[in-house]
PDB file of C-alpha atoms and ligand atoms in Angstrom:
ATOM      1  CA  UNK Z   1     228.894 124.471 119.387  1.00  0.00           C
ATOM      2  CA  UNK Z   2     227.429 121.144 118.637  1.00  0.00           C
ATOM      3  CA  UNK Z   3     229.659 118.018 118.181  1.00  0.00           C
ATOM      4  CA  UNK Z   4     230.700 117.532 114.798  1.00  0.00           C
ATOM      5  CA  UNK Z   5     230.690 113.693 115.424  1.00  0.00           C
ATOM      6  CA  UNK Z   6     226.950 113.555 115.506  1.00  0.00           C
ATOM      7  CA  UNK Z   7     226.350 116.198 112.385  1.00  0.00           C
ATOM      8  CA  UNK Z   8     224.389 114.641 109.632  1.00  0.00           C
ATOM      9  CA  UNK Z   9     225.286 117.202 107.123  1.00  0.00           C
ATOM     10  CA  UNK Z  10     225.470 116.068 103.496  1.00  0.00           C
ATOM     11  CA  UNK Z  11     223.699 112.986 104.468  1.00  0.00           C
ATOM     12  CA  UNK Z  12     220.631 111.346 102.867  1.00  0.00           C
ATOM     13  CA  UNK Z  13     218.516 109.373 104.792  1.00  0.00           C
ATOM     14  CA  UNK Z  14     215.018 107.670 103.810  1.00  0.00           C
ATOM     15  CA  UNK Z  15     212.583 106.716 106.740  1.00  0.00           C
ATOM     16  CA  UNK Z  16     209.672 103.932 106.369  1.00  0.00           C
ATOM     17  CA  UNK Z  17     206.147 104.369 107.577  1.00  0.00           C
ATOM     18  CA  UNK Z  18     207.162 107.981 108.248  1.00  0.00           C
ATOM     19  CA  UNK Z  19     204.056 110.108 108.037  1.00  0.00           C
ATOM     20  CA  UNK Z  20     203.288 109.798 111.563  1.00  0.00           C
ATOM     21  CA  UNK Z  21     204.044 108.641 114.709  1.00  0.00           C
ATOM     22  CA  UNK Z  22     207.952 107.563 115.254  1.00  0.00           C
ATOM     23  CA  UNK Z  23     208.589 107.705 111.833  1.00  0.00           C
ATOM     24  CA  UNK Z  24     207.895 111.233 111.423  1.00  0.00           C
ATOM     25  CA  UNK Z  25     209.570 112.429 114.473  1.00  0.00           C
ATOM     26  CA  UNK Z  26     212.509 110.649 113.235  1.00  0.00           C
ATOM     27  CA  UNK Z  27     212.259 111.702 109.842  1.00  0.00           C
ATOM     28  CA  UNK Z  28     212.327 115.437 111.250  1.00  0.00           C
ATOM     29  CA  UNK Z  29     215.201 114.919 113.745  1.00  0.00           C
ATOM     30  CA  UNK Z  30     217.697 113.287 111.267  1.00  0.00           C
ATOM     31  CA  UNK Z  31     216.650 116.699 109.216  1.00  0.00           C
ATOM     32  CA  UNK Z  32     217.234 118.650 112.360  1.00  0.00           C
ATOM     33  CA  UNK Z  33     221.107 117.079 112.753  1.00  0.00           C
ATOM     34  CA  UNK Z  34     221.266 118.204 108.961  1.00  0.00           C
ATOM     35  CA  UNK Z  35     220.108 115.328 106.912  1.00  0.00           C
ATOM     36  CA  UNK Z  36     218.143 115.606 103.547  1.00  0.00           C
ATOM     37  CA  UNK Z  37     215.360 113.172 104.250  1.00  0.00           C
ATOM     38  CA  UNK Z  38     213.002 111.134 101.922  1.00  0.00           C
ATOM     39  CA  UNK Z  39     209.332 110.632 103.509  1.00  0.00           C
ATOM     40  CA  UNK Z  40     207.577 107.235 102.504  1.00  0.00           C
ATOM     41  CA  UNK Z  41     204.517 105.438 103.774  1.00  0.00           C
ATOM     42  CA  UNK Z  42     201.567 103.292 102.254  1.00  0.00           C
ATOM     43  CA  UNK Z  43     199.678 105.418  99.366  1.00  0.00           C
ATOM     44  CA  UNK Z  44     196.756 106.100 101.738  1.00  0.00           C
ATOM     45  CA  UNK Z  45     198.955 107.947 103.996  1.00  0.00           C
ATOM     46  CA  UNK Z  46     200.561 109.953 101.292  1.00  0.00           C
ATOM     47  CA  UNK Z  47     198.562 113.463 102.339  1.00  0.00           C
ATOM     48  CA  UNK Z  48     200.112 113.226 105.965  1.00  0.00           C
ATOM     49  CA  UNK Z  49     203.611 112.296 104.706  1.00  0.00           C
ATOM     50  CA  UNK Z  50     203.322 115.944 102.909  1.00  0.00           C
ATOM     51  CA  UNK Z  51     203.293 117.523 105.809  1.00  0.00           C
ATOM     52  CA  UNK Z  52     206.218 115.842 107.504  1.00  0.00           C
ATOM     53  CA  UNK Z  53     208.108 116.453 104.235  1.00  0.00           C
ATOM     54  CA  UNK Z  54     206.618 120.300 104.666  1.00  0.00           C
ATOM     55  CA  UNK Z  55     208.321 120.262 108.312  1.00  0.00           C
ATOM     56  CA  UNK Z  56     211.547 118.887 107.118  1.00  0.00           C
ATOM     57  CA  UNK Z  57     211.739 121.808 103.802  1.00  0.00           C
ATOM     58  CA  UNK Z  58     210.999 124.413 106.455  1.00  0.00           C
ATOM     59  CA  UNK Z  59     214.301 123.421 108.287  1.00  0.00           C
ATOM     60  CA  UNK Z  60     216.496 123.787 105.229  1.00  0.00           C
ATOM     61  CA  UNK Z  61     216.663 120.642 104.409  1.00  0.00           C
ATOM     62  CA  UNK Z  62     215.677 118.461 101.069  1.00  0.00           C
ATOM     63  CA  UNK Z  63     212.687 116.307 101.027  1.00  0.00           C
ATOM     64  CA  UNK Z  64     210.420 114.233  98.977  1.00  0.00           C
ATOM     65  CA  UNK Z  65     207.761 112.145  99.750  1.00  0.00           C
ATOM     66  CA  UNK Z  66     207.432 108.336  98.193  1.00  0.00           C
ATOM     67  CA  UNK Z  67     204.480 106.036  98.288  1.00  0.00           C
ATOM     68  CA  UNK Z  68     206.678 102.677  99.672  1.00  0.00           C
ATOM     69  CA  UNK Z  69     204.294 100.031 101.033  1.00  0.00           C
ATOM     70  CA  UNK Z  70     206.866  97.370 102.862  1.00  0.00           C
ATOM     71  CA  UNK Z  71     204.620  94.719 101.794  1.00  0.00           C
ATOM     72  CA  UNK Z  72     205.382  94.913  97.839  1.00  0.00           C
ATOM     73  CA  UNK Z  73     209.197  93.981  97.079  1.00  0.00           C
ATOM     74  CA  UNK Z  74     208.901  95.461  93.850  1.00  0.00           C
ATOM     75  CA  UNK Z  75     207.718  98.830  95.585  1.00  0.00           C
ATOM     76  CA  UNK Z  76     210.614  98.575  97.620  1.00  0.00           C
ATOM     77  CA  UNK Z  77     213.134  98.251  95.055  1.00  0.00           C
ATOM     78  CA  UNK Z  78     211.582 100.752  92.771  1.00  0.00           C
ATOM     79  CA  UNK Z  79     210.873 103.612  95.923  1.00  0.00           C
ATOM     80  CA  UNK Z  80     214.769 102.932  97.142  1.00  0.00           C
ATOM     81  CA  UNK Z  81     215.753 103.480  93.373  1.00  0.00           C
ATOM     82  CA  UNK Z  82     214.066 106.353  93.248  1.00  0.00           C
ATOM     83  CA  UNK Z  83     215.354 108.135  96.414  1.00  0.00           C
ATOM     84  CA  UNK Z  84     218.768 107.263  95.392  1.00  0.00           C
ATOM     85  CA  UNK Z  85     218.632 108.757  91.723  1.00  0.00           C
ATOM     86  CA  UNK Z  86     216.626 112.049  92.880  1.00  0.00           C
ATOM     87  CA  UNK Z  87     218.754 112.847  96.095  1.00  0.00           C
ATOM     88  CA  UNK Z  88     222.156 111.040  94.348  1.00  0.00           C
ATOM     89  CA  UNK Z  89     222.786 109.079  97.277  1.00  0.00           C
ATOM     90  CA  UNK Z  90     221.257 107.021 100.015  1.00  0.00           C
ATOM     91  CA  UNK Z  91     223.203 106.705 102.911  1.00  0.00           C
ATOM     92  CA  UNK Z  92     220.818 106.241 106.148  1.00  0.00           C
ATOM     93  CA  UNK Z  93     217.876 103.858 105.983  1.00  0.00           C
ATOM     94  CA  UNK Z  94     215.494 103.702 108.846  1.00  0.00           C
ATOM     95  CA  UNK Z  95     213.084 100.871 108.878  1.00  0.00           C
ATOM     96  CA  UNK Z  96     210.416 101.951 111.130  1.00  0.00           C
ATOM     97  CA  UNK Z  97     206.808 100.684 109.501  1.00  0.00           C
ATOM     98  CA  UNK Z  98     205.350  98.517 111.610  1.00  0.00           C
ATOM     99  CA  UNK Z  99     202.020  97.369 112.275  1.00  0.00           C
ATOM    100  CA  UNK Z 100     200.397  95.629 115.953  1.00  0.00           C
ATOM    101  CA  UNK Z 101     197.815  93.555 116.418  1.00  0.00           C
ATOM    102  CA  UNK Z 102     196.416  92.382 119.795  1.00  0.00           C
ATOM    103  CA  UNK Z 103     194.685  89.501 120.819  1.00  0.00           C
ATOM    104  CA  UNK Z 104     195.596  86.152 122.908  1.00  0.00           C
ATOM    105  CA  UNK Z 105     197.644  83.588 121.180  1.00  0.00           C
ATOM    106  CA  UNK Z 106     194.816  81.225 121.155  1.00  0.00           C
ATOM    107  CA  UNK Z 107     192.654  83.837 118.844  1.00  0.00           C
ATOM    108  CA  UNK Z 108     195.228  84.653 116.655  1.00  0.00           C
ATOM    109  CA  UNK Z 109     194.462  83.686 112.950  1.00  0.00           C
ATOM    110  CA  UNK Z 110     197.126  83.298 109.887  1.00  0.00           C
ATOM    111  CA  UNK Z 111     195.879  86.155 108.302  1.00  0.00           C
ATOM    112  CA  UNK Z 112     196.756  88.051 111.675  1.00  0.00           C
ATOM    113  CA  UNK Z 113     200.150  86.271 112.061  1.00  0.00           C
ATOM    114  CA  UNK Z 114     201.360  86.771 108.170  1.00  0.00           C
ATOM    115  CA  UNK Z 115     200.162  90.788 108.078  1.00  0.00           C
ATOM    116  CA  UNK Z 116     202.492  91.170 111.329  1.00  0.00           C
ATOM    117  CA  UNK Z 117     205.975  89.125 110.519  1.00  0.00           C
ATOM    118  CA  UNK Z 118     205.582  90.413 106.843  1.00  0.00           C
ATOM    119  CA  UNK Z 119     205.403  94.107 107.634  1.00  0.00           C
ATOM    120  CA  UNK Z 120     207.594  94.132 110.926  1.00  0.00           C
ATOM    121  CA  UNK Z 121     210.015  91.424 110.101  1.00  0.00           C
ATOM    122  CA  UNK Z 122     210.106  90.359 106.057  1.00  0.00           C
ATOM    123  CA  UNK Z 123     209.334  94.123 105.299  1.00  0.00           C
ATOM    124  CA  UNK Z 124     212.854  95.164 107.352  1.00  0.00           C
ATOM    125  CA  UNK Z 125     214.952  92.253 105.486  1.00  0.00           C
ATOM    126  CA  UNK Z 126     213.973  93.543 101.904  1.00  0.00           C
ATOM    127  CA  UNK Z 127     214.160  97.140 102.533  1.00  0.00           C
ATOM    128  CA  UNK Z 128     217.735  96.652 104.258  1.00  0.00           C
ATOM    129  CA  UNK Z 129     218.675  94.244 101.349  1.00  0.00           C
ATOM    130  CA  UNK Z 130     217.570  96.870  99.082  1.00  0.00           C
ATOM    131  CA  UNK Z 131     219.199  99.723 100.559  1.00  0.00           C
ATOM    132  CA  UNK Z 132     222.562  97.730 101.221  1.00  0.00           C
ATOM    133  CA  UNK Z 133     223.112  96.683  97.523  1.00  0.00           C
ATOM    134  CA  UNK Z 134     222.389 100.126  96.566  1.00  0.00           C
ATOM    135  CA  UNK Z 135     225.358 101.550  99.219  1.00  0.00           C
ATOM    136  CA  UNK Z 136     227.533  98.467  97.958  1.00  0.00           C
ATOM    137  CA  UNK Z 137     227.217  99.201  94.525  1.00  0.00           C
ATOM    138  CA  UNK Z 138     227.798 102.866  94.730  1.00  0.00           C
ATOM    139  CA  UNK Z 139     231.253 101.811  96.419  1.00  0.00           C
ATOM    140  CA  UNK Z 140     230.060 104.059  99.199  1.00  0.00           C
ATOM    141  CA  UNK Z 141     232.415 104.120 102.379  1.00  0.00           C
ATOM    142  CA  UNK Z 142     229.630 104.436 104.728  1.00  0.00           C
ATOM    143  CA  UNK Z 143     226.237 103.127 105.319  1.00  0.00           C
ATOM    144  CA  UNK Z 144     223.813 103.271 108.210  1.00  0.00           C
ATOM    145  CA  UNK Z 145     220.875 101.209 108.787  1.00  0.00           C
ATOM    146  CA  UNK Z 146     218.634 101.493 111.604  1.00  0.00           C
ATOM    147  CA  UNK Z 147     215.608  98.975 112.406  1.00  0.00           C
ATOM    148  CA  UNK Z 148     213.175 100.222 114.775  1.00  0.00           C
ATOM    149  CA  UNK Z 149     212.211  97.104 117.164  1.00  0.00           C
ATOM    150  CA  UNK Z 150     211.024  97.367 120.134  1.00  0.00           C
ATOM    151  CA  UNK Z 151     211.168  96.658 124.227  1.00  0.00           C
ATOM    152  CA  UNK Z 152     209.254  93.482 123.025  1.00  0.00           C
ATOM    153  CA  UNK Z 153     212.434  92.266 121.010  1.00  0.00           C
ATOM    154  CA  UNK Z 154     213.571  90.904 124.384  1.00  0.00           C
ATOM    155  CA  UNK Z 155     210.778  90.682 126.962  1.00  0.00           C
ATOM    156  CA  UNK Z 156     207.297  89.177 126.549  1.00  0.00           C
ATOM    157  CA  UNK Z 157     203.942  90.538 127.008  1.00  0.00           C
ATOM    158  CA  UNK Z 158     200.716  89.003 127.115  1.00  0.00           C
ATOM    159  CA  UNK Z 159     198.182  89.025 123.660  1.00  0.00           C
ATOM    160  CA  UNK Z 160     201.238  90.430 121.599  1.00  0.00           C
ATOM    161  CA  UNK Z 161     202.560  86.634 120.003  1.00  0.00           C
ATOM    162  CA  UNK Z 162     203.026  87.638 116.404  1.00  0.00           C
ATOM    163  CA  UNK Z 163     204.416  91.413 117.579  1.00  0.00           C
ATOM    164  CA  UNK Z 164     206.878  90.060 120.039  1.00  0.00           C
ATOM    165  CA  UNK Z 165     207.844  87.152 117.434  1.00  0.00           C
ATOM    166  CA  UNK Z 166     208.799  90.097 114.913  1.00  0.00           C
ATOM    167  CA  UNK Z 167     210.387  92.031 117.043  1.00  0.00           C
ATOM    168  CA  UNK Z 168     212.486  89.197 118.494  1.00  0.00           C
ATOM    169  CA  UNK Z 169     213.441  88.611 114.898  1.00  0.00           C
ATOM    170  CA  UNK Z 170     214.336  91.957 113.921  1.00  0.00           C
ATOM    171  CA  UNK Z 171     216.889  92.104 116.798  1.00  0.00           C
ATOM    172  CA  UNK Z 172     218.608  89.340 115.736  1.00  0.00           C
ATOM    173  CA  UNK Z 173     218.617  89.811 111.729  1.00  0.00           C
ATOM    174  CA  UNK Z 174     220.008  93.408 112.679  1.00  0.00           C
ATOM    175  CA  UNK Z 175     223.043  91.212 114.197  1.00  0.00           C
ATOM    176  CA  UNK Z 176     223.075  88.860 110.946  1.00  0.00           C
ATOM    177  CA  UNK Z 177     223.584  91.643 108.689  1.00  0.00           C
ATOM    178  CA  UNK Z 178     225.814  93.706 111.013  1.00  0.00           C
ATOM    179  CA  UNK Z 179     228.152  90.657 110.487  1.00  0.00           C
ATOM    180  CA  UNK Z 180     227.865  90.732 106.982  1.00  0.00           C
ATOM    181  CA  UNK Z 181     228.180  94.257 106.072  1.00  0.00           C
ATOM    182  CA  UNK Z 182     230.502  95.782 108.243  1.00  0.00           C
ATOM    183  CA  UNK Z 183     232.936  95.009 105.472  1.00  0.00           C
ATOM    184  CA  UNK Z 184     231.388  97.519 103.499  1.00  0.00           C
ATOM    185  CA  UNK Z 185     231.502 100.040 106.222  1.00  0.00           C
ATOM    186  CA  UNK Z 186     227.556  99.777 106.854  1.00  0.00           C
ATOM    187  CA  UNK Z 187     226.542  99.358 110.312  1.00  0.00           C
ATOM    188  CA  UNK Z 188     222.999  97.649 111.350  1.00  0.00           C
ATOM    189  CA  UNK Z 189     221.727  98.630 114.384  1.00  0.00           C
ATOM    190  CA  UNK Z 190     217.736  98.553 116.173  1.00  0.00           C
ATOM    191  CA  UNK Z 191     216.019 100.772 118.499  1.00  0.00           C
ATOM    192  CA  UNK Z 192     214.225  99.002 120.735  1.00  0.00           C
ATOM    193  CA  UNK Z 193     211.232 101.873 121.555  1.00  0.00           C
ATOM    194  CA  UNK Z 194     209.205 101.359 124.947  1.00  0.00           C
ATOM    195  CA  UNK Z 195     205.356 102.387 124.866  1.00  0.00           C
ATOM    196  CA  UNK Z 196     205.429 105.754 122.880  1.00  0.00           C
ATOM    197  CA  UNK Z 197     202.284 107.943 122.210  1.00  0.00           C
ATOM    198  CA  UNK Z 198     201.719 107.521 118.603  1.00  0.00           C
ATOM    199  CA  UNK Z 199     198.362 107.226 116.769  1.00  0.00           C
ATOM    200  CA  UNK Z 200     198.912 103.747 115.638  1.00  0.00           C
ATOM    201  CA  UNK Z 201     199.366 102.659 119.269  1.00  0.00           C
ATOM    202  CA  UNK Z 202     196.507 104.774 120.692  1.00  0.00           C
ATOM    203  CA  UNK Z 203     194.221 103.464 118.061  1.00  0.00           C
ATOM    204  CA  UNK Z 204     195.353  99.511 119.180  1.00  0.00           C
ATOM    205  CA  UNK Z 205     194.116 100.535 122.695  1.00  0.00           C
ATOM    206  CA  UNK Z 206     190.808 100.036 123.718  1.00  0.00           C
ATOM    207  CA  UNK Z 207     191.445 100.859 127.115  1.00  0.00           C
ATOM    208  CA  UNK Z 208     190.354 104.310 129.035  1.00  0.00           C
ATOM    209  CA  UNK Z 209     192.862 106.638 130.108  1.00  0.00           C
ATOM    210  CA  UNK Z 210     192.421 105.858 133.644  1.00  0.00           C
ATOM    211  CA  UNK Z 211     193.414 102.272 132.629  1.00  0.00           C
ATOM    212  CA  UNK Z 212     196.520 103.357 130.965  1.00  0.00           C
ATOM    213  CA  UNK Z 213     197.681 105.334 133.854  1.00  0.00           C
ATOM    214  CA  UNK Z 214     197.538 102.280 136.100  1.00  0.00           C
ATOM    215  CA  UNK Z 215     199.350 100.110 133.394  1.00  0.00           C
ATOM    216  CA  UNK Z 216     202.221 102.716 133.021  1.00  0.00           C
ATOM    217  CA  UNK Z 217     202.460 103.101 137.173  1.00  0.00           C
ATOM    218  CA  UNK Z 218     202.751  99.285 136.964  1.00  0.00           C
ATOM    219  CA  UNK Z 219     205.204  98.695 134.862  1.00  0.00           C
ATOM    220  CA  UNK Z 220     206.897 101.641 133.091  1.00  0.00           C
ATOM    221  CA  UNK Z 221     209.473 103.330 135.837  1.00  0.00           C
ATOM    222  CA  UNK Z 222     209.422 106.361 133.445  1.00  0.00           C
ATOM    223  CA  UNK Z 223     205.465 106.594 134.855  1.00  0.00           C
ATOM    224  CA  UNK Z 224     204.035 107.646 131.576  1.00  0.00           C
ATOM    225  CA  UNK Z 225     204.072 106.619 128.113  1.00  0.00           C
ATOM    226  CA  UNK Z 226     207.356 108.314 125.820  1.00  0.00           C
ATOM    227  CA  UNK Z 227     206.936 110.810 123.113  1.00  0.00           C
ATOM    228  CA  UNK Z 228     208.457 109.817 120.179  1.00  0.00           C
ATOM    229  CA  UNK Z 229     210.947 112.748 120.053  1.00  0.00           C
ATOM    230  CA  UNK Z 230     212.665 111.150 122.865  1.00  0.00           C
ATOM    231  CA  UNK Z 231     213.789 108.689 120.360  1.00  0.00           C
ATOM    232  CA  UNK Z 232     215.528 111.245 117.986  1.00  0.00           C
ATOM    233  CA  UNK Z 233     218.686 111.640 119.824  1.00  0.00           C
ATOM    234  CA  UNK Z 234     219.358 107.469 119.523  1.00  0.00           C
ATOM    235  CA  UNK Z 235     218.788 107.535 115.939  1.00  0.00           C
ATOM    236  CA  UNK Z 236     220.637 110.315 115.353  1.00  0.00           C
ATOM    237  CA  UNK Z 237     223.378 108.631 117.043  1.00  0.00           C
ATOM    238  CA  UNK Z 238     223.185 105.439 115.450  1.00  0.00           C
ATOM    239  CA  UNK Z 239     222.999 107.205 112.319  1.00  0.00           C
ATOM    240  CA  UNK Z 240     225.946 109.285 112.632  1.00  0.00           C
ATOM    241  CA  UNK Z 241     229.917 109.424 111.650  1.00  0.00           C
ATOM    242  CA  UNK Z 242     230.509 108.642 115.326  1.00  0.00           C
ATOM    243  CA  UNK Z 243     229.100 105.494 114.968  1.00  0.00           C
ATOM    244  CA  UNK Z 244     231.169 103.982 112.823  1.00  0.00           C
ATOM    245  CA  UNK Z 245     232.047 100.699 114.798  1.00  0.00           C
ATOM    246  CA  UNK Z 246     228.570 100.387 116.643  1.00  0.00           C
ATOM    247  CA  UNK Z 247     227.216  97.664 114.821  1.00  0.00           C
ATOM    248  CA  UNK Z 248     224.433  94.489 115.601  1.00  0.00           C
ATOM    249  CA  UNK Z 249     223.283  96.733 118.858  1.00  0.00           C
ATOM    250  CA  UNK Z 250     220.010  96.991 120.027  1.00  0.00           C
ATOM    251  CA  UNK Z 251     219.499 100.263 121.888  1.00  0.00           C
ATOM    252  CA  UNK Z 252     216.711  99.938 124.265  1.00  0.00           C
ATOM    253  CA  UNK Z 253     214.799 103.322 124.731  1.00  0.00           C
ATOM    254  CA  UNK Z 254     212.055 102.076 127.111  1.00  0.00           C
ATOM    255  CA  UNK Z 255     211.712 104.255 130.156  1.00  0.00           C
ATOM    256  CA  UNK Z 256     213.286 101.717 132.301  1.00  0.00           C
ATOM    257  CA  UNK Z 257     210.811  98.892 131.239  1.00  0.00           C
ATOM    258  CA  UNK Z 258     213.272  96.304 130.772  1.00  0.00           C
ATOM    259  CA  UNK Z 259     215.400  97.238 133.598  1.00  0.00           C
ATOM    260  CA  UNK Z 260     213.191  95.763 136.342  1.00  0.00           C
TER     261      UNK Z 260
HETATM  262  N1  LIG K 301     204.639 103.368 119.827  1.00  0.00           N
HETATM  263  C1  LIG K 301     205.111 102.584 120.262  1.00  0.00           C
HETATM  264  O1  LIG K 301     204.718 102.520 121.488  1.00  0.00           O
HETATM  265  C2  LIG K 301     206.163 101.660 119.603  1.00  0.00           C
HETATM  266  C3  LIG K 301     206.842 100.807 120.795  1.00  0.00           C
HETATM  267  C4  LIG K 301     208.014  99.928 120.454  1.00  0.00           C
HETATM  268  C5  LIG K 301     208.201  99.940 118.765  1.00  0.00           C
HETATM  269  N2  LIG K 301     207.220 100.864 118.233  1.00  0.00           N
HETATM  270  C6  LIG K 301     207.610 100.585 116.671  1.00  0.00           C
HETATM  271  O2  LIG K 301     207.649 101.753 116.236  1.00  0.00           O
HETATM  272  C7  LIG K 301     207.467 101.787 114.813  1.00  0.00           C
HETATM  273  C8  LIG K 301     206.312 103.116 114.488  1.00  0.00           C
HETATM  274  O3  LIG K 301     205.163 102.803 115.322  1.00  0.00           O
HETATM  275  P1  LIG K 301     204.187 103.810 115.686  1.00  0.00           P
HETATM  276  O4  LIG K 301     203.770 103.747 117.000  1.00  0.00           O
HETATM  277  O5  LIG K 301     204.575 105.354 115.454  1.00  0.00           O
HETATM  278  O6  LIG K 301     203.062 103.394 114.718  1.00  0.00           O
HETATM  279  P2  LIG K 301     202.076 104.498 113.680  1.00  0.00           P
HETATM  280  O7  LIG K 301     200.785 103.073 113.363  1.00  0.00           O
HETATM  281  O8  LIG K 301     201.664 105.493 114.494  1.00  0.00           O
HETATM  282  O9  LIG K 301     202.926 104.559 112.646  1.00  0.00           O
HETATM  283  C9  LIG K 301     203.426 103.453 111.793  1.00  0.00           C
HETATM  284  C10 LIG K 301     203.361 103.911 110.486  1.00  0.00           C
HETATM  285  O10 LIG K 301     204.075 103.059 109.403  1.00  0.00           O
HETATM  286  C11 LIG K 301     202.815 102.698 108.551  1.00  0.00           C
HETATM  287  N3  LIG K 301     202.880 101.438 107.971  1.00  0.00           N
HETATM  288  C12 LIG K 301     202.082 100.475 108.063  1.00  0.00           C
HETATM  289  N4  LIG K 301     201.998  99.310 107.193  1.00  0.00           N
HETATM  290  C13 LIG K 301     203.147  99.895 106.199  1.00  0.00           C
HETATM  291  C14 LIG K 301     203.691  99.238 105.547  1.00  0.00           C
HETATM  292  N5  LIG K 301     202.948  97.843 104.648  1.00  0.00           N
HETATM  293  N6  LIG K 301     204.328  99.840 104.340  1.00  0.00           N
HETATM  294  C15 LIG K 301     204.871 101.151 104.823  1.00  0.00           C
HETATM  295  N7  LIG K 301     204.720 101.922 106.110  1.00  0.00           N
HETATM  296  C16 LIG K 301     203.475 101.253 106.714  1.00  0.00           C
HETATM  297  C17 LIG K 301     201.981 103.551 108.675  1.00  0.00           C
HETATM  298  O11 LIG K 301     201.120 103.836 107.755  1.00  0.00           O
HETATM  299  C18 LIG K 301     202.299 104.670 109.644  1.00  0.00           C
HETATM  300  O12 LIG K 301     201.931 105.790 109.122  1.00  0.00           O
HETATM  301  C19 LIG K 301     206.550 100.076 114.535  1.00  0.00           C
HETATM  302  O13 LIG K 301     207.954  99.536 114.074  1.00  0.00           O
HETATM  303  C20 LIG K 301     206.478 100.063 115.924  1.00  0.00           C
HETATM  304  O14 LIG K 301     206.441  98.769 115.726  1.00  0.00           O
HETATM  305  C21 LIG K 301     206.453 101.671 118.665  1.00  0.00           C
END
């Protein structure tokens, strides 16, 4: 028997950037816990997003796919409006969409900085704002917003100036929104994943597999990269009825990276 306090039965979730990687695993995981799930991503990834939608439907849950580019405020409003209309409600928002650009701080351009901060921090804020406005207008007694930060919200790594700034920003933004919105029954939390094997991570990594293994042996107590499914339990908990008093929290799931 499963613990009912962790069931997402009757809840509707939207996951940004959920065509692949961590977002796809979280979308499927929330559906496994009982939620109906709206999959979303940039227009170029809607085919991949359709595959995630299909997996969710095979679990017996409702799912649809939406074009939602977190860089476009009009698109954020329209996509969140469409999800709410078509599913009848929106209870859980997972702000997962994010990008990375690795280069030494001395080489970072204004375009690099803006792309990373606009996607990873500004996008999180305006998606959260749009979702919370709807939750409040509908008089829902409960809402859940989960921001995907990083272990790099609390520790630094070379060649990631804009990324670390964006994720540190997400962690503290999470606390502000938690303070403001708990009066409406909306909790706002963040998850801080450690290195996780995803298409985006692999594409950004110019190193050989041997070099990656050496890096993991040196920095990662777990001894390997995580897989996206290792983040699902954290998201299900934060989305669940059990987490009504958990807000403003950064739940680090990083294989021990920040424990050392
Ligand atoms: N993989 C890791 O090691 C790791 C570690 C810590 C945090 N994270 C965070 O987890 C999240 C997911 O990362 P991932 O590794 O799965 O990456 P990924 O690149 O594999 O997937 C990211 C998804 O976000 C989408 N996306 C990018 N820009 C977007 C935009 N403007 N609007 C909507 N969607 C957009 C992409 O199309 C893609 O489907 C990111 O926020 C990332 O910073 C990842």
